[in-house]
Protein backbone atom coordinates (compact mmCIF):
# COMPACT_ATOMS: atom_id res chain seq x y z
CA UNK A 1 0.00 0.00 0.00
CA UNK A 2 1.51 3.30 -1.15
CA UNK A 3 1.09 5.79 1.68
CA UNK A 4 1.18 9.49 0.88
CA UNK A 5 1.43 11.80 3.86
CA UNK A 6 3.10 14.92 5.16
CA UNK A 7 4.58 15.72 8.57
CA UNK A 8 4.52 18.85 10.72
CA UNK A 9 6.73 19.34 13.76
CA UNK A 10 5.36 21.92 16.24
CA UNK A 11 8.39 23.45 17.95
CA UNK A 12 7.26 25.87 20.63
CA UNK A 13 10.18 27.79 22.12
CA UNK A 14 8.83 28.38 25.61
CA UNK A 15 8.92 25.50 28.09
CA UNK A 16 8.43 25.75 31.83
CA UNK A 17 10.66 22.82 32.72
CA UNK A 18 13.20 23.15 29.90
CA UNK A 19 13.55 26.67 28.44
CA UNK A 20 14.48 26.92 24.73
CA UNK A 21 13.91 23.18 24.41
CA UNK A 22 13.92 22.97 20.58
CA UNK A 23 17.44 24.39 20.53
CA UNK A 24 18.92 22.01 23.11
CA UNK A 25 22.08 20.42 21.76
CA UNK A 26 21.95 16.67 21.18
CA UNK A 27 25.10 15.17 19.74
CA UNK A 28 26.09 18.42 18.04
CA UNK A 29 22.69 19.29 16.56
CA UNK A 30 19.64 21.13 17.94
CA UNK A 31 16.84 18.87 19.14
CA UNK A 32 14.41 20.18 16.53
CA UNK A 33 16.85 19.25 13.76
CA UNK A 34 17.21 15.73 15.17
CA UNK A 35 13.42 15.35 15.11
CA UNK A 36 13.25 16.73 11.56
CA UNK A 37 15.82 14.19 10.39
CA UNK A 38 13.70 11.35 11.80
CA UNK A 39 10.58 12.70 10.13
CA UNK A 40 12.37 12.95 6.77
CA UNK A 41 13.39 9.29 7.08
CA UNK A 42 9.74 8.25 7.47
CA UNK A 43 8.93 8.72 3.80
CA UNK A 44 6.81 11.85 4.30
CA UNK A 45 6.39 13.84 1.10
CA UNK A 46 6.98 17.10 2.97
CA UNK A 47 8.24 17.90 6.46
CA UNK A 48 7.59 21.31 7.99
CA UNK A 49 8.60 22.78 11.32
CA UNK A 50 5.98 25.10 12.82
CA UNK A 51 7.48 27.50 15.32
CA UNK A 52 6.87 30.81 17.05
CA UNK A 53 10.52 31.78 17.47
CA UNK A 54 13.13 33.18 15.09
CA UNK A 55 16.04 31.21 16.56
CA UNK A 56 14.24 27.94 15.87
CA UNK A 57 13.57 29.03 12.31
CA UNK A 58 17.22 29.91 11.84
CA UNK A 59 18.58 26.51 12.92
CA UNK A 60 16.03 24.60 10.85
CA UNK A 61 16.73 26.62 7.71
CA UNK A 62 20.47 26.24 8.29
CA UNK A 63 19.90 22.47 8.25
CA UNK A 64 17.99 22.71 4.98
CA UNK A 65 14.52 22.31 6.47
CA UNK A 66 11.19 23.98 5.76
CA UNK A 67 9.80 26.30 8.41
CA UNK A 68 6.60 28.23 8.95
CA UNK A 69 6.32 30.94 11.57
CA UNK A 70 3.04 30.57 13.46
CA UNK A 71 1.12 32.62 15.99
CA UNK A 72 2.23 32.61 19.62
CA UNK A 73 -1.26 32.42 21.11
CA UNK A 74 -2.46 29.01 19.91
CA UNK A 75 -4.25 27.22 22.77
CA UNK A 76 -3.28 23.75 21.45
CA UNK A 77 -0.76 22.12 19.17
CA UNK A 78 -3.60 21.06 16.89
CA UNK A 79 -4.53 24.72 16.34
CA UNK A 80 -0.92 25.37 15.30
CA UNK A 81 -1.12 22.56 12.75
CA UNK A 82 -4.39 23.97 11.43
CA UNK A 83 -2.70 27.31 10.77
CA UNK A 84 0.03 25.57 8.75
CA UNK A 85 -2.22 23.37 6.59
CA UNK A 86 -4.48 26.34 5.86
CA UNK A 87 -1.58 28.55 4.85
CA UNK A 88 -0.12 25.85 2.60
CA UNK A 89 -3.48 25.10 0.99
CA UNK A 90 -3.35 21.35 1.47
CA UNK A 91 -6.40 19.40 0.28
CA UNK A 92 -8.97 18.15 2.85
CA UNK A 93 -8.22 14.47 2.22
CA UNK A 94 -4.46 14.71 2.70
CA UNK A 95 -2.92 13.05 5.75
CA UNK A 96 -0.67 14.97 8.13
CA UNK A 97 1.34 13.45 10.99
CA UNK A 98 1.97 15.64 14.02
CA UNK A 99 5.51 14.76 15.11
CA UNK A 100 6.25 16.25 18.53
CA UNK A 101 9.33 18.46 18.52
CA UNK A 102 10.72 16.93 21.72
CA UNK A 103 11.04 13.34 20.47
CA UNK A 104 14.49 13.01 18.88
CA UNK A 105 14.41 9.22 19.33
CA UNK A 106 11.15 8.64 17.47
CA UNK A 107 11.29 5.72 15.04
CA UNK A 108 10.63 6.84 11.44
CA UNK A 109 8.69 3.59 10.92
CA UNK A 110 6.33 4.60 13.74
CA UNK A 111 5.60 7.90 12.00
CA UNK A 112 4.79 6.02 8.81
CA UNK A 113 2.68 3.47 10.69
CA UNK A 114 0.33 6.06 12.20
CA UNK A 115 -0.18 7.55 8.72
CA UNK A 116 -0.82 4.10 7.26
CA UNK A 117 -3.35 3.37 10.00
CA UNK A 118 -5.39 6.43 9.07
CA UNK A 119 -5.08 5.84 5.34
CA UNK A 120 -6.57 2.38 5.80
CA UNK A 121 -9.63 3.56 7.78
CA UNK A 122 -12.05 5.63 5.71
CA UNK A 123 -14.32 6.21 8.72
CA UNK A 124 -11.67 7.88 10.87
CA UNK A 125 -10.41 11.45 10.72
CA UNK A 126 -7.59 10.87 13.21
CA UNK A 127 -5.28 8.01 14.10
CA UNK A 128 -3.08 7.55 17.14
CA UNK A 129 -1.30 4.80 19.08
CA UNK A 130 -1.31 2.93 22.36
CA UNK A 131 0.55 0.10 24.06
CA UNK A 132 -0.26 -2.28 26.95
CA UNK A 133 0.17 -1.02 30.51
CA UNK A 134 2.24 -3.54 32.44
CA UNK A 135 2.38 -2.13 35.98
CA UNK A 136 -0.25 -1.14 38.53
CA UNK A 137 1.70 2.04 39.28
CA UNK A 138 1.28 3.23 35.67
CA UNK A 139 -2.38 2.19 35.70
CA UNK A 140 -3.11 4.49 38.65
CA UNK A 141 -0.80 7.32 37.54
CA UNK A 142 -2.88 10.30 36.26
CA UNK A 143 0.10 11.34 34.16
CA UNK A 144 -0.33 8.14 32.14
CA UNK A 145 -3.28 8.67 29.78
CA UNK A 146 -5.37 5.55 29.16
CA UNK A 147 -7.57 4.70 26.21
CA UNK A 148 -10.39 2.18 25.88
CA UNK A 149 -11.08 0.99 22.35
CA UNK A 150 -14.16 -0.28 20.57
CA UNK A 151 -14.31 -3.57 18.69
CA UNK A 152 -13.52 -1.95 15.35
CA UNK A 153 -10.36 -0.32 16.69
CA UNK A 154 -11.68 3.18 17.32
CA UNK A 155 -11.17 5.04 20.58
CA UNK A 156 -14.15 4.83 22.94
CA UNK A 157 -12.73 7.13 25.63
CA UNK A 158 -9.45 8.60 26.91
CA UNK A 159 -8.87 9.27 30.60
CA UNK A 160 -6.30 9.97 33.26
CA UNK A 161 -8.27 7.61 35.50
CA UNK A 162 -7.56 3.83 35.61
CA UNK A 163 -9.80 2.47 32.83
CA UNK A 164 -11.19 -0.06 32.20
CA UNK A 165 -11.27 -0.71 35.93
CA UNK A 166 -11.04 -4.44 36.80
CA UNK A 167 -13.37 -4.64 39.80
CA UNK A 168 -12.79 -8.31 40.58
CA UNK A 169 -9.00 -8.00 40.40
CA UNK A 170 -9.16 -5.03 42.78
CA UNK A 171 -11.32 -6.93 45.25
CA UNK A 172 -8.87 -9.82 45.08
CA UNK A 173 -5.99 -7.52 46.01
CA UNK A 174 -4.29 -7.72 42.61
CA UNK A 175 -4.09 -3.96 41.99
CA UNK A 176 -1.62 -2.86 44.66
CA UNK A 177 1.33 -0.51 44.04
CA UNK A 178 4.45 -2.29 42.90
CA UNK A 179 2.55 -5.17 41.31
CA UNK A 180 2.38 -6.15 37.66
CA UNK A 181 -0.95 -5.71 35.94
CA UNK A 182 -3.06 -8.87 36.24
CA UNK A 183 -3.58 -10.96 33.12
CA UNK A 184 -6.64 -10.29 31.02
CA UNK A 185 -6.97 -6.58 31.75
CA UNK A 186 -6.86 -4.65 28.44
CA UNK A 187 -5.32 -1.51 29.92
CA UNK A 188 -3.69 0.65 27.25
CA UNK A 189 -1.44 3.67 27.56
CA UNK A 190 -2.06 6.33 24.96
CA UNK A 191 0.94 7.41 22.88
CA UNK A 192 0.61 11.04 21.80
CA UNK A 193 1.48 10.60 18.13
CA UNK A 194 -1.33 11.61 15.76
CA UNK A 195 -2.16 11.57 12.08
CA UNK A 196 -4.99 13.80 10.87
CA UNK A 197 -6.92 14.40 7.70
CA UNK A 198 -6.48 18.03 6.70
CA UNK A 199 -10.25 18.55 6.62
CA UNK A 200 -10.45 17.75 10.34
CA UNK A 201 -7.59 20.10 11.19
CA UNK A 202 -9.34 22.96 9.42
CA UNK A 203 -12.58 22.20 11.29
CA UNK A 204 -10.96 21.74 14.70
CA UNK A 205 -10.47 25.41 15.49
CA UNK A 206 -14.21 26.05 15.19
CA UNK A 207 -15.20 23.20 17.52
CA UNK A 208 -16.31 24.24 20.98
CA UNK A 209 -14.25 22.71 23.80
CA UNK A 210 -15.88 19.61 25.26
CA UNK A 211 -16.83 19.38 28.96
CA UNK A 212 -14.87 16.11 29.21
CA UNK A 213 -11.84 17.77 27.62
CA UNK A 214 -11.88 20.54 30.20
CA UNK A 215 -12.29 18.11 33.10
CA UNK A 216 -9.62 15.63 32.01
CA UNK A 217 -7.39 18.23 30.29
CA UNK A 218 -7.16 15.98 27.23
CA UNK A 219 -7.51 17.73 23.90
CA UNK A 220 -8.44 14.56 21.97
CA UNK A 221 -11.72 14.33 23.86
CA UNK A 222 -12.97 17.32 21.89
CA UNK A 223 -12.89 15.24 18.71
CA UNK A 224 -14.81 12.37 20.33
CA UNK A 225 -17.35 14.76 21.85
CA UNK A 226 -18.14 16.17 18.41
CA UNK A 227 -18.49 12.74 16.80
CA UNK A 228 -15.14 12.31 15.05
CA UNK A 229 -13.64 8.82 14.96
CA UNK A 230 -10.08 8.16 16.20
CA UNK A 231 -8.30 5.03 15.00
CA UNK A 232 -5.98 3.46 17.60
CA UNK A 233 -3.01 1.38 16.46
CA UNK A 234 -1.78 -0.98 19.19
CA UNK A 235 2.00 -1.28 19.61
CA UNK A 236 3.62 -4.20 21.40
CA UNK A 237 5.69 -1.93 23.62
CA UNK A 238 6.27 1.71 24.45
CA UNK A 239 8.19 3.83 21.95
CA UNK A 240 11.18 5.86 23.21
CA UNK A 241 10.15 8.64 25.59
CA UNK A 242 10.33 12.29 24.66
CA UNK A 243 12.17 15.08 26.48
CA UNK A 244 10.32 17.11 29.11
CA UNK A 245 12.93 17.76 31.80
CA UNK A 246 16.68 18.38 32.17
CA UNK A 247 16.97 14.77 33.36
CA UNK A 248 15.33 13.54 30.16
CA UNK A 249 17.74 15.64 28.11
CA UNK A 250 20.74 14.20 29.93
CA UNK A 251 19.46 10.67 29.30
CA UNK A 252 19.05 11.25 25.56
CA UNK A 253 22.41 12.97 25.27
CA UNK A 254 24.04 9.96 26.90
CA UNK A 255 22.33 7.65 24.41
CA UNK A 256 23.55 9.66 21.44
CA UNK A 257 27.07 9.82 22.90
CA UNK A 258 27.17 6.04 23.43
CA UNK A 259 25.86 5.39 19.91
CA UNK A 260 28.53 7.60 18.32
CA UNK A 261 31.47 6.16 20.22
Tab-separated table of C-alpha atoms in Angstrom, residues 75-190:
chain	number	residue	atom	x	y	z
A	75	UNK	CA	-4.253	27.215	22.767
A	76	UNK	CA	-3.278	23.755	21.454
A	77	UNK	CA	-0.757	22.122	19.166
A	78	UNK	CA	-3.601	21.062	16.892
A	79	UNK	CA	-4.526	24.717	16.339
A	80	UNK	CA	-0.920	25.369	15.304
A	81	UNK	CA	-1.124	22.560	12.751
A	82	UNK	CA	-4.388	23.969	11.432
A	83	UNK	CA	-2.696	27.306	10.766
A	84	UNK	CA	0.033	25.566	8.754
A	85	UNK	CA	-2.218	23.371	6.585
A	86	UNK	CA	-4.480	26.337	5.856
A	87	UNK	CA	-1.577	28.548	4.847
A	88	UNK	CA	-0.118	25.853	2.596
A	89	UNK	CA	-3.480	25.103	0.989
A	90	UNK	CA	-3.354	21.346	1.467
A	91	UNK	CA	-6.400	19.396	0.278
A	92	UNK	CA	-8.974	18.150	2.852
A	93	UNK	CA	-8.217	14.470	2.220
A	94	UNK	CA	-4.464	14.711	2.697
A	95	UNK	CA	-2.918	13.055	5.745
A	96	UNK	CA	-0.669	14.969	8.128
A	97	UNK	CA	1.337	13.449	10.986
A	98	UNK	CA	1.972	15.637	14.020
A	99	UNK	CA	5.512	14.757	15.115
A	100	UNK	CA	6.248	16.247	18.528
A	101	UNK	CA	9.331	18.461	18.521
A	102	UNK	CA	10.716	16.927	21.716
A	103	UNK	CA	11.044	13.335	20.474
A	104	UNK	CA	14.494	13.012	18.875
A	105	UNK	CA	14.411	9.217	19.326
A	106	UNK	CA	11.154	8.635	17.474
A	107	UNK	CA	11.294	5.720	15.037
A	108	UNK	CA	10.629	6.836	11.440
A	109	UNK	CA	8.693	3.588	10.916
A	110	UNK	CA	6.331	4.600	13.740
A	111	UNK	CA	5.600	7.904	11.999
A	112	UNK	CA	4.790	6.023	8.809
A	113	UNK	CA	2.681	3.471	10.689
A	114	UNK	CA	0.331	6.064	12.198
A	115	UNK	CA	-0.183	7.554	8.722
A	116	UNK	CA	-0.820	4.104	7.256
A	117	UNK	CA	-3.345	3.375	10.005
A	118	UNK	CA	-5.391	6.433	9.075
A	119	UNK	CA	-5.077	5.840	5.340
A	120	UNK	CA	-6.574	2.376	5.798
A	121	UNK	CA	-9.626	3.559	7.778
A	122	UNK	CA	-12.051	5.630	5.706
A	123	UNK	CA	-14.319	6.209	8.724
A	124	UNK	CA	-11.668	7.884	10.868
A	125	UNK	CA	-10.407	11.454	10.723
A	126	UNK	CA	-7.594	10.869	13.212
A	127	UNK	CA	-5.281	8.009	14.097
A	128	UNK	CA	-3.079	7.546	17.137
A	129	UNK	CA	-1.297	4.804	19.076
A	130	UNK	CA	-1.314	2.927	22.365
A	131	UNK	CA	0.550	0.101	24.061
A	132	UNK	CA	-0.259	-2.280	26.950
A	133	UNK	CA	0.167	-1.021	30.509
A	134	UNK	CA	2.237	-3.541	32.441
A	135	UNK	CA	2.383	-2.127	35.983
A	136	UNK	CA	-0.249	-1.136	38.531
A	137	UNK	CA	1.700	2.044	39.277
A	138	UNK	CA	1.275	3.230	35.675
A	139	UNK	CA	-2.381	2.192	35.703
A	140	UNK	CA	-3.113	4.489	38.654
A	141	UNK	CA	-0.805	7.320	37.535
A	142	UNK	CA	-2.877	10.297	36.256
A	143	UNK	CA	0.101	11.339	34.159
A	144	UNK	CA	-0.333	8.141	32.136
A	145	UNK	CA	-3.277	8.673	29.783
A	146	UNK	CA	-5.371	5.552	29.164
A	147	UNK	CA	-7.567	4.700	26.213
A	148	UNK	CA	-10.392	2.184	25.883
A	149	UNK	CA	-11.082	0.986	22.348
A	150	UNK	CA	-14.163	-0.276	20.573
A	151	UNK	CA	-14.308	-3.568	18.695
A	152	UNK	CA	-13.518	-1.949	15.348
A	153	UNK	CA	-10.357	-0.321	16.690
A	154	UNK	CA	-11.677	3.179	17.317
A	155	UNK	CA	-11.175	5.038	20.585
A	156	UNK	CA	-14.152	4.835	22.940
A	157	UNK	CA	-12.726	7.128	25.630
A	158	UNK	CA	-9.453	8.599	26.907
A	159	UNK	CA	-8.874	9.265	30.596
A	160	UNK	CA	-6.304	9.968	33.261
A	161	UNK	CA	-8.268	7.613	35.496
A	162	UNK	CA	-7.562	3.833	35.613
A	163	UNK	CA	-9.802	2.475	32.833
A	164	UNK	CA	-11.189	-0.059	32.199
A	165	UNK	CA	-11.268	-0.711	35.930
A	166	UNK	CA	-11.038	-4.443	36.797
A	167	UNK	CA	-13.366	-4.644	39.798
A	168	UNK	CA	-12.793	-8.314	40.579
A	169	UNK	CA	-9.001	-7.998	40.401
A	170	UNK	CA	-9.156	-5.031	42.782
A	171	UNK	CA	-11.321	-6.931	45.246
A	172	UNK	CA	-8.867	-9.821	45.079
A	173	UNK	CA	-5.986	-7.517	46.015
A	174	UNK	CA	-4.288	-7.719	42.611
A	175	UNK	CA	-4.085	-3.964	41.994
A	176	UNK	CA	-1.619	-2.859	44.658
A	177	UNK	CA	1.333	-0.511	44.042
A	178	UNK	CA	4.453	-2.288	42.900
A	179	UNK	CA	2.553	-5.166	41.306
A	180	UNK	CA	2.385	-6.152	37.657
A	181	UNK	CA	-0.952	-5.711	35.944
A	182	UNK	CA	-3.056	-8.874	36.240
A	183	UNK	CA	-3.583	-10.964	33.123
A	184	UNK	CA	-6.636	-10.295	31.018
A	185	UNK	CA	-6.970	-6.578	31.752
A	186	UNK	CA	-6.861	-4.648	28.439
A	187	UNK	CA	-5.323	-1.506	29.920
A	188	UNK	CA	-3.694	0.655	27.250
A	189	UNK	CA	-1.444	3.673	27.563
A	190	UNK	CA	-2.058	6.330	24.955
